CSV table of C-alpha atoms in Angstrom, one decimal:
chain,number,residue,atom,x,y,z
Y,14,MET,CA,172.5,101.4,84.1
Y,15,ALA,CA,169.7,100.6,81.7
Y,16,GLN,CA,166.3,102.0,82.4
Y,17,ILE,CA,163.8,99.4,83.6
Y,18,PHE,CA,160.8,101.4,82.6
Y,19,HIS,CA,160.4,103.2,79.3
Y,20,ARG,CA,159.8,106.9,79.4
Y,21,SER,CA,156.2,106.4,78.3
Y,22,THR,CA,155.3,104.7,81.6
Y,23,ASN,CA,155.5,108.1,83.2
Y,24,VAL,CA,152.2,108.8,81.6
Y,25,LEU,CA,150.7,105.7,83.1
Y,26,SER,CA,151.9,106.5,86.6
Y,27,ARG,CA,150.6,110.1,86.3
Y,28,LEU,CA,147.3,108.8,85.0
Y,29,SER,CA,146.9,106.4,87.8
Y,30,ILE,CA,147.7,109.0,90.5
Y,31,PHE,CA,145.1,111.3,88.9
Y,32,GLY,CA,142.6,108.6,88.3
Y,33,PHE,CA,142.8,107.1,91.8
Y,34,VAL,CA,139.9,109.2,93.0
Y,35,PHE,CA,137.8,108.0,90.1
Y,36,ILE,CA,138.7,104.4,90.6
Y,37,LEU,CA,137.8,104.6,94.2
Y,38,ALA,CA,134.6,106.3,93.4
Y,39,GLY,CA,133.9,103.6,90.8
Y,40,ILE,CA,134.4,100.8,93.4
Y,41,VAL,CA,132.1,102.6,95.9
Y,42,TRP,CA,129.5,103.1,93.1
Y,43,ILE,CA,129.6,99.4,92.1
Y,44,ALA,CA,129.2,98.4,95.8
Y,45,TYR,CA,126.2,100.7,96.1
Y,46,ILE,CA,124.6,99.2,93.0
Y,47,VAL,CA,125.3,95.6,94.0
Y,48,ASN,CA,124.0,96.3,97.5
Y,49,ARG,CA,120.6,97.4,96.1
Y,50,SER,CA,120.4,94.7,93.4
Y,51,PRO,CA,118.5,91.5,93.7
Y,52,TYR,CA,121.8,89.7,94.3
Y,53,ILE,CA,121.7,91.1,97.8
Y,54,THR,CA,118.0,92.0,98.4
Y,55,GLU,CA,116.6,88.9,96.6
Y,56,VAL,CA,113.7,91.1,95.3
Y,57,GLY,CA,111.9,89.4,92.5
Y,58,MET,CA,113.7,86.0,92.9
Y,59,ALA,CA,111.3,83.2,93.3
Y,60,GLN,CA,112.1,80.8,96.1
Y,61,VAL,CA,112.0,77.0,95.5
Y,62,GLN,CA,109.7,75.3,97.9
Y,63,PRO,CA,109.1,71.6,98.8
Y,64,VAL,CA,105.6,72.0,97.4
Y,65,PRO,CA,105.1,74.6,94.7
Y,66,PHE,CA,102.4,76.4,96.6
Y,67,SER,CA,100.8,79.1,94.4
Y,68,HIS,CA,99.4,82.2,96.2
Y,69,LYS,CA,98.1,83.3,92.8
Y,70,HIS,CA,95.8,80.3,92.6
Y,71,HIS,CA,94.7,80.4,96.2
Y,72,VAL,CA,94.3,84.1,96.6
Y,73,SER,CA,93.1,85.4,93.2
Y,74,GLY,CA,91.8,82.1,91.8
Y,75,LEU,CA,89.8,81.0,94.9
Y,76,GLY,CA,89.5,84.3,96.8
Y,77,LEU,CA,90.9,83.0,100.1
Y,78,ASP,CA,91.5,85.8,102.6
Y,79,CYS,CA,95.2,86.1,103.8
Y,80,ARG,CA,94.0,85.3,107.3
Y,81,PHE,CA,92.5,82.0,106.4
Y,82,CYS,CA,96.1,80.7,106.6
Y,83,HIS,CA,98.1,83.5,108.3
Y,84,THR,CA,95.8,83.4,111.3
Y,85,SER,CA,98.0,85.4,113.8
Y,86,VAL,CA,98.8,88.4,111.7
Y,87,GLU,CA,96.3,90.6,113.5
Y,88,THR,CA,97.4,89.7,117.0
Y,89,SER,CA,101.0,88.7,116.9
Y,90,ALA,CA,104.4,89.8,115.7
Y,91,PHE,CA,104.5,86.6,113.5
Y,92,ALA,CA,101.9,86.4,110.8
Y,93,GLY,CA,101.7,82.7,111.2
Y,94,MET,CA,102.6,79.8,108.9
Y,95,PRO,CA,99.7,77.5,108.5
Y,96,PRO,CA,100.1,74.0,110.0
Y,97,THR,CA,99.6,71.1,107.6
Y,98,GLU,CA,96.1,70.7,109.0
Y,99,THR,CA,95.1,74.0,107.3
Y,100,CYS,CA,96.3,72.6,103.9
Y,101,MET,CA,94.4,69.4,104.5
Y,102,THR,CA,91.2,71.3,105.4
Y,103,CYS,CA,90.6,71.3,101.6
Y,104,HIS,CA,93.2,68.9,100.3
Y,105,SER,CA,91.8,66.0,102.2
Y,106,GLN,CA,89.3,65.9,99.3
Y,107,ILE,CA,90.7,68.2,96.6
Y,108,TRP,CA,93.7,67.0,94.6
Y,109,SER,CA,93.9,64.3,97.3
Y,110,ASP,CA,95.9,62.0,95.0
Y,111,SER,CA,98.1,64.6,93.3
Y,112,PRO,CA,101.8,63.6,93.5
Y,113,MET,CA,102.7,67.3,93.9
Y,114,LEU,CA,100.9,67.3,97.2
Y,115,GLU,CA,102.4,64.1,98.5
Y,116,PRO,CA,104.8,66.0,100.9
Y,117,VAL,CA,101.7,67.6,102.5
Y,118,ARG,CA,99.9,64.3,103.0
Y,119,GLU,CA,103.1,62.7,104.2
Y,120,SER,CA,103.5,65.6,106.8
Y,121,TYR,CA,99.9,65.0,107.9
Y,122,ARG,CA,100.4,61.3,108.3
Y,123,SER,CA,103.8,61.4,110.0
Y,124,ASN,CA,103.3,64.6,112.0
Y,125,GLN,CA,106.6,65.9,110.7
Y,126,SER,CA,106.8,69.6,109.6
Y,127,ILE,CA,107.0,70.6,106.0
Y,128,GLU,CA,110.3,72.6,105.8
Y,129,TRP,CA,109.3,75.6,103.8
Y,130,ASN,CA,112.1,78.0,102.7
Y,131,ARG,CA,111.8,81.5,104.1
Y,132,VAL,CA,111.1,84.3,101.7
Y,133,TYR,CA,111.5,87.2,104.1
Y,134,GLN,CA,114.2,87.1,106.7
Y,135,LEU,CA,115.1,90.0,108.8
Y,136,PRO,CA,118.5,90.2,110.6
Y,137,GLY,CA,118.5,89.1,114.3
Y,138,TYR,CA,118.9,92.7,115.5
Y,139,VAL,CA,115.7,93.9,113.9
Y,140,TYR,CA,112.4,93.7,115.8
Y,141,PHE,CA,109.3,93.6,113.6
Y,142,ASP,CA,105.7,93.1,114.5
Y,143,HIS,CA,103.0,92.4,111.9
Y,144,SER,CA,100.0,93.1,114.1
Y,145,ILE,CA,100.8,96.8,114.8
Y,146,HIS,CA,101.3,97.5,111.1
Y,147,ILE,CA,98.0,95.7,110.2
Y,148,ASN,CA,96.1,97.5,112.9
Y,149,LYS,CA,97.4,100.9,112.0
Y,150,GLY,CA,96.3,100.5,108.4
Y,151,ILE,CA,99.4,99.3,106.5
Y,152,GLY,CA,98.2,96.9,103.8
Y,153,CYS,CA,99.7,93.5,103.1
Y,154,SER,CA,100.5,94.4,99.5
Y,155,THR,CA,102.4,97.6,100.6
Y,156,CYS,CA,105.3,95.4,101.7
Y,157,HIS,CA,104.6,92.0,100.1
Y,158,GLY,CA,103.5,93.2,96.7
Y,159,ARG,CA,100.8,91.6,94.6
Y,160,VAL,CA,100.9,88.2,96.3
Y,161,ASP,CA,97.8,87.3,94.4
Y,162,GLN,CA,99.8,87.4,91.2
Y,163,MET,CA,102.8,85.3,92.4
Y,164,PRO,CA,102.7,81.6,91.4
Y,165,LEU,CA,105.8,81.1,93.6
Y,166,MET,CA,106.7,83.5,96.3
Y,167,TRP,CA,109.4,86.1,96.0
Y,168,ARG,CA,110.4,89.2,97.9
Y,169,ALA,CA,108.6,92.3,96.7
Y,170,SER,CA,110.6,94.7,99.0
Y,171,PRO,CA,114.3,95.0,99.7
Y,172,MET,CA,113.8,95.0,103.5
Y,173,GLN,CA,116.7,97.3,104.0
Y,174,MET,CA,116.7,100.0,106.6
Y,175,GLU,CA,116.4,102.8,104.1
Y,176,TRP,CA,113.2,101.2,102.8
Y,177,CYS,CA,111.7,100.8,106.3
Y,178,LEU,CA,112.6,104.4,107.2
Y,179,ASN,CA,111.0,105.7,104.0
Y,180,CYS,CA,107.6,104.6,105.2
Y,181,HIS,CA,108.2,105.4,108.9
Y,182,ARG,CA,109.0,109.0,107.9
Y,183,ASN,CA,106.3,109.4,105.3
Y,184,VAL,CA,103.6,107.1,106.6
Y,185,GLU,CA,100.7,109.3,105.3
Y,186,GLN,CA,101.8,108.3,101.8
Y,187,TYR,CA,101.2,104.6,102.5
Y,188,VAL,CA,98.5,104.2,105.2
Y,189,ARG,CA,95.1,103.0,104.0
Y,190,PRO,CA,91.7,102.4,105.5
Y,191,ARG,CA,91.7,99.4,107.8
Y,192,ALA,CA,88.9,97.8,105.8
Y,193,ALA,CA,91.3,97.7,102.8
Y,194,VAL,CA,94.3,96.2,104.5
Y,195,TYR,CA,93.9,92.8,103.0
Y,196,GLN,CA,92.7,94.0,99.6
Y,197,MET,CA,95.4,93.0,97.1
Y,198,ASP,CA,94.4,95.3,94.3
Y,199,TYR,CA,94.1,98.4,96.5
Y,200,GLN,CA,95.1,101.5,94.6
Y,201,PRO,CA,95.9,104.6,96.7
Y,202,PRO,CA,93.4,107.4,95.8
Y,203,LYS,CA,94.6,110.6,94.0
Y,204,ASP,CA,94.4,112.5,97.3
Y,205,GLN,CA,96.4,109.9,99.2
Y,206,VAL,CA,98.3,112.5,101.3
Y,207,ALA,CA,95.0,114.1,102.4
Y,208,LEU,CA,93.5,110.7,103.2
Y,209,GLY,CA,96.8,109.6,104.8
Y,210,GLU,CA,96.9,112.6,107.1
Y,211,LYS,CA,93.3,112.0,108.1
Y,212,LEU,CA,94.0,108.3,108.8
Y,213,VAL,CA,97.2,109.1,110.7
Y,214,LYS,CA,95.1,111.2,113.1
Y,215,GLU,CA,92.2,108.7,113.2
Y,216,TYR,CA,94.4,105.6,113.9
Y,217,LYS,CA,96.8,107.6,116.1
Y,218,VAL,CA,99.7,106.5,113.9
Y,219,GLN,CA,103.1,107.7,115.3
Y,220,LYS,CA,106.1,108.4,113.2
Y,221,LEU,CA,108.5,106.1,115.0
Y,222,THR,CA,112.0,106.8,113.7
Y,223,ASP,CA,114.0,106.3,116.9
Y,224,CYS,CA,116.7,103.6,116.6
Y,225,TYR,CA,115.2,101.6,119.5
Y,226,THR,CA,111.9,101.3,117.7
Y,227,CYS,CA,113.3,98.4,115.7
Y,228,HIS,CA,116.7,97.8,117.3
Y,229,ARG,CA,115.7,96.9,120.8
Q,3,MET,CA,143.6,96.0,97.3
Q,4,ALA,CA,144.6,95.2,100.9
Q,5,LEU,CA,142.2,97.7,102.4
Q,6,PRO,CA,138.9,96.3,101.1
Q,7,LEU,CA,140.2,92.8,101.8
Q,8,LEU,CA,140.9,93.7,105.4
Q,9,ILE,CA,137.4,95.3,105.7
Q,10,GLY,CA,135.9,92.2,104.2
Q,11,VAL,CA,137.7,89.9,106.7
Q,12,GLY,CA,136.5,92.1,109.5
Q,13,CYS,CA,132.8,91.4,108.7
Q,14,ARG,CA,131.1,88.9,111.0
Q,15,THR,CA,127.5,87.8,111.1
Q,16,ASP,CA,127.2,87.2,114.9
Q,17,MET,CA,124.6,90.0,115.2
Q,18,HIS,CA,122.8,89.0,112.0
Q,19,VAL,CA,122.3,85.4,113.0
Q,20,GLN,CA,121.8,85.4,116.7
Q,21,PRO,CA,121.7,82.2,118.7
Q,22,ARG,CA,118.0,82.3,119.5
Q,23,TYR,CA,114.9,80.8,117.8
Q,24,ARG,CA,112.6,82.9,115.7
Q,25,PRO,CA,109.1,81.5,115.2
Q,26,MET,CA,109.1,78.1,113.5
Q,27,GLN,CA,112.9,78.1,113.0
Q,28,PRO,CA,114.2,74.5,112.8
Q,29,SER,CA,116.1,73.2,115.8
Q,30,HIS,CA,118.7,70.4,116.1
Q,31,VAL,CA,118.0,69.9,119.8
Q,32,PHE,CA,114.7,68.1,119.4
Q,33,ASP,CA,114.1,64.9,117.5
Q,34,ASP,CA,111.3,66.3,115.4
Q,35,GLY,CA,113.4,69.3,114.4
Q,36,ARG,CA,111.0,71.9,115.7
Q,37,SER,CA,112.0,74.8,118.0
Q,38,ALA,CA,108.3,75.4,118.6
Q,39,ARG,CA,107.4,72.8,121.3
Q,40,PRO,CA,103.9,71.3,121.7
Q,41,LEU,CA,102.4,71.9,125.1
Q,42,ILE,CA,102.5,68.9,127.4
Q,43,GLU,CA,99.0,67.5,127.6
Q,44,GLY,CA,97.1,69.1,130.4
Q,45,THR,CA,99.1,72.3,130.5
Q,46,VAL,CA,97.1,75.3,131.5
Q,47,ALA,CA,98.5,78.8,131.4
Q,48,ARG,CA,97.8,80.8,134.5
Q,49,GLY,CA,94.3,82.4,134.3
Q,50,HIS,CA,93.4,80.3,131.2
Q,51,LEU,CA,91.7,77.3,132.8
Q,52,ARG,CA,88.6,76.7,130.7
Q,53,VAL,CA,86.0,76.3,133.4
Q,54,ASP,CA,83.1,78.0,131.5
Q,55,GLU,CA,81.6,74.9,129.8
Q,56,LEU,CA,79.2,77.0,127.7
Q,57,LEU,CA,81.8,79.4,126.4
Q,58,TYR,CA,84.4,76.8,125.5
Q,59,THR,CA,82.3,73.8,124.5
Q,60,GLY,CA,79.0,75.3,123.4
Q,61,LYS,CA,77.2,72.8,125.7
Q,62,VAL,CA,75.2,73.0,128.9
Q,63,ASN,CA,75.2,69.8,130.9
Q,64,GLY,CA,76.5,67.9,127.8
Q,65,LYS,CA,73.7,69.2,125.4
Q,66,ASP,CA,74.1,71.8,122.7
Q,67,SER,CA,73.2,75.1,124.2
Q,68,GLU,CA,70.2,77.1,123.0
Q,69,VAL,CA,71.7,80.4,124.3
Q,70,PHE,CA,74.9,82.4,123.8
Q,71,PRO,CA,77.4,82.8,126.6
Q,72,PHE,CA,77.4,86.5,126.3
Q,73,PRO,CA,75.0,89.2,124.9
Q,74,ILE,CA,75.1,89.6,121.1
Q,75,THR,CA,75.5,93.2,120.1
Q,76,GLN,CA,75.7,94.8,116.7
Q,77,GLU,CA,79.5,94.9,117.2
Q,78,ILE,CA,79.7,91.2,117.8
Q,79,LEU,CA,77.5,90.5,114.8
Q,80,GLU,CA,79.8,92.6,112.6
Q,81,ARG,CA,82.8,90.7,114.0
Q,82,GLY,CA,81.0,87.5,113.2
Q,83,GLN,CA,80.3,88.6,109.7
Q,84,GLN,CA,84.0,89.5,109.2
Q,85,ARG,CA,85.2,86.2,110.6
Q,86,PHE,CA,82.6,84.2,108.6
Q,87,ASN,CA,83.7,85.9,105.4
Q,88,ILE,CA,87.3,84.8,106.1
Q,89,TYR,CA,87.0,81.3,107.4
Q,90,CYS,CA,83.6,79.9,106.3
Q,91,VAL,CA,82.8,81.6,102.9
Q,92,PRO,CA,85.2,79.4,100.9
Q,93,CYS,CA,82.9,76.5,101.4
Q,94,HIS,CA,79.6,77.8,102.8
Q,95,ASP,CA,79.5,80.9,100.5
Q,96,ARG,CA,78.3,84.4,101.6
Q,97,THR,CA,74.7,83.4,102.1
Q,98,GLY,CA,75.4,80.1,103.8
Q,99,SER,CA,73.7,78.0,101.1
Q,100,GLY,CA,76.8,75.8,100.8
Q,101,ASN,CA,77.9,76.6,97.3
Q,102,GLY,CA,81.3,78.2,98.0
Q,103,ILE,CA,84.2,77.9,95.6
Q,104,ILE,CA,85.8,74.9,97.3
Q,105,PRO,CA,82.7,72.6,96.9
Q,106,GLN,CA,82.6,73.9,93.3
Q,107,ARG,CA,86.1,72.5,92.9
Q,108,GLY,CA,85.2,69.1,94.1
Q,109,PHE,CA,84.9,69.2,97.9
Q,110,ARG,CA,81.8,67.6,99.4
Q,111,HIS,CA,79.0,70.1,99.5
Q,112,PRO,CA,78.1,71.3,103.0
Q,113,PRO,CA,74.4,71.5,103.9
Q,114,SER,CA,72.7,74.8,103.5
Q,115,TYR,CA,72.1,76.7,106.7
Q,116,HIS,CA,68.6,77.3,105.5
Q,117,ILE,CA,67.3,73.7,105.7
Q,118,ASP,CA,64.9,73.0,108.5
Q,119,ARG,CA,67.3,70.7,110.5
Q,120,LEU,CA,69.8,73.5,110.8
Q,121,ARG,CA,67.2,76.3,111.4
Q,122,GLN,CA,65.9,74.3,114.3
Q,123,ALA,CA,69.4,73.3,115.5
Q,124,PRO,CA,70.5,74.9,118.8
Q,125,VAL,CA,73.1,77.6,118.4
Q,126,GLY,CA,75.6,75.5,120.4
Q,127,HIS,CA,75.5,73.0,117.6
Q,128,PHE,CA,77.2,75.5,115.2
Q,129,PHE,CA,79.8,76.3,117.9
Q,130,ASP,CA,80.4,72.6,118.4
Q,131,VAL,CA,80.9,72.0,114.6
Q,132,MET,CA,83.4,74.8,114.4
Q,133,THR,CA,85.2,73.6,117.4
Q,134,ASN,CA,85.4,69.8,116.6
Q,135,GLY,CA,84.7,69.6,112.9
Q,136,PHE,CA,81.9,67.7,111.3
Q,137,GLY,CA,81.8,65.3,108.5
Q,138,ALA,CA,84.4,66.5,105.9
Q,139,MET,CA,84.9,69.8,107.7
Q,140,TYR,CA,88.0,70.1,109.9
Q,141,SER,CA,88.1,71.7,113.3
Q,142,PHE,CA,88.6,75.5,113.2
Q,143,ALA,CA,89.4,75.6,116.9
Q,144,SER,CA,93.1,76.4,116.3
Q,145,ARG,CA,92.3,79.2,113.8
Q,146,VAL,CA,89.2,80.9,115.3
Q,147,SER,CA,89.1,81.9,119.0
Q,148,PRO,CA,86.1,80.7,121.1
Q,149,ARG,CA,84.6,84.2,121.3
Q,150,ASP,CA,84.9,84.6,117.5
Q,151,ARG,CA,83.3,81.2,117.0
Q,152,TRP,CA,80.3,82.4,119.0
Q,153,ALA,CA,80.2,85.6,116.9
Q,154,ILE,CA,80.2,83.5,113.8
Q,155,ALA,CA,77.4,81.4,115.2
Q,156,ALA,CA,75.4,84.6,115.8
Q,157,TYR,CA,76.0,85.7,112.3
Q,158,ILE,CA,74.8,82.3,111.0
Q,159,ARG,CA,71.6,83.0,112.9
Q,160,ALA,CA,71.4,86.4,111.1
Q,161,LEU,CA,71.9,84.7,107.7
Q,162,GLN,CA,69.2,82.2,108.5
Q,163,LEU,CA,66.8,85.0,109.4
Q,164,SER,CA,67.8,86.9,106.2
Q,165,GLN,CA,66.8,84.1,103.9
Q,166,GLN,CA,63.4,83.7,105.6
Q,167,ALA,CA,62.6,87.4,106.0
Q,168,GLY,CA,59.3,88.8,104.6
Q,169,LEU,CA,58.4,92.3,103.7
Q,170,ASN,CA,56.9,92.9,107.1
Q,171,ASP,CA,60.3,92.3,108.7
Q,172,VAL,CA,61.6,95.4,106.9
Q,173,PRO,CA,61.2,98.7,108.8
Q,174,PRO,CA,58.1,100.5,107.3
Q,175,ALA,CA,60.3,103.4,106.3
Q,176,GLU,CA,62.4,101.1,104.1
Q,177,GLN,CA,59.6,99.0,102.6
Q,178,HIS,CA,58.8,101.4,99.8
Q,179,LYS,CA,62.5,101.2,98.7
Q,180,LEU,CA,62.3,97.5,98.2
Q,181,LEU,CA,58.9,97.7,96.5
Q,182,SER,CA,60.1,100.4,94.1
Q,183,GLU,CA,63.3,98.4,93.3
Q,184,GLY,CA,61.2,95.3,92.6
Q,185,LYS,CA,59.3,97.0,89.8
């Protein structure tokens, strides 16, 4: 009976047995890389919105405070999306015939919501509360990045558990004075850890790393 | 090949996307597509009936009040300053003269707080304007709580004083500082 495989294929089969471990490791490595890439985390990917609202213009151009629109961020889990009325506070008179803002005016006339596309979305099994982070001295830009330099919004943080835990474990590296929480261009001082340890005591910040802190 | 495929098929998102509404999530149940429902008119949460006319409307017997509904402390003034700087400064600017960045970009100029009419105006007037809007200004009632509106009104009073202050209003110990800076 003739041989189906040539002798040389023995090398291939030996190689693949030997290489199996490497191939497996390669697949795991690729999965690891992809899972941390913007394909999955959406970090740095601008979201298209019904109105191309620019935080850059409103925050660094006009100097509006975050809380002018996100009114419930100090007191509630949800930072608050401004109702159309908030837009119209100024845009009843400014750019009031701009076609770009027609969806805003239409929403105000018809009392129908503008359907913005979410930028940050946590899974349903994660509990998150804005107010406690704000009141313990975690700045907006720590998680949301330099919003004042974003013409359209994108995610600045991967919002993966590893990322959450990094801060929950090393909070003294991130905490800042309460007065600077909304300051977009805040730079941590050189002695951040010393300041952080002082603020952790002063604000009674707990290092909450129990599962049930977020998964409740 | 089969193993990763099997693992992949095993993935489900039931926990990830749970059948409940998060704030402002759309809903197919209601005609307007909102899961956040407006309160039925006349709804009062237990313990939140607004019986205190002065605190919630700024009026006493239908007239703008001359007094605050609670004592104004340093703490409340500072709260008022902070809220003023968030919500009022874009139009009224930090001194209250009405030259904020928004009027500079084309919005109708608000009057300065330092004109006689507003210096004579009862404090309840400012509360009423914040609550119900005035002229081109929208209501801020949904954005600023009643107590904060009073704190802002108190801070407006402080701003008005600050623009009319003379050297004799400064504590004697501080006067020489101003004089030496002025030279």
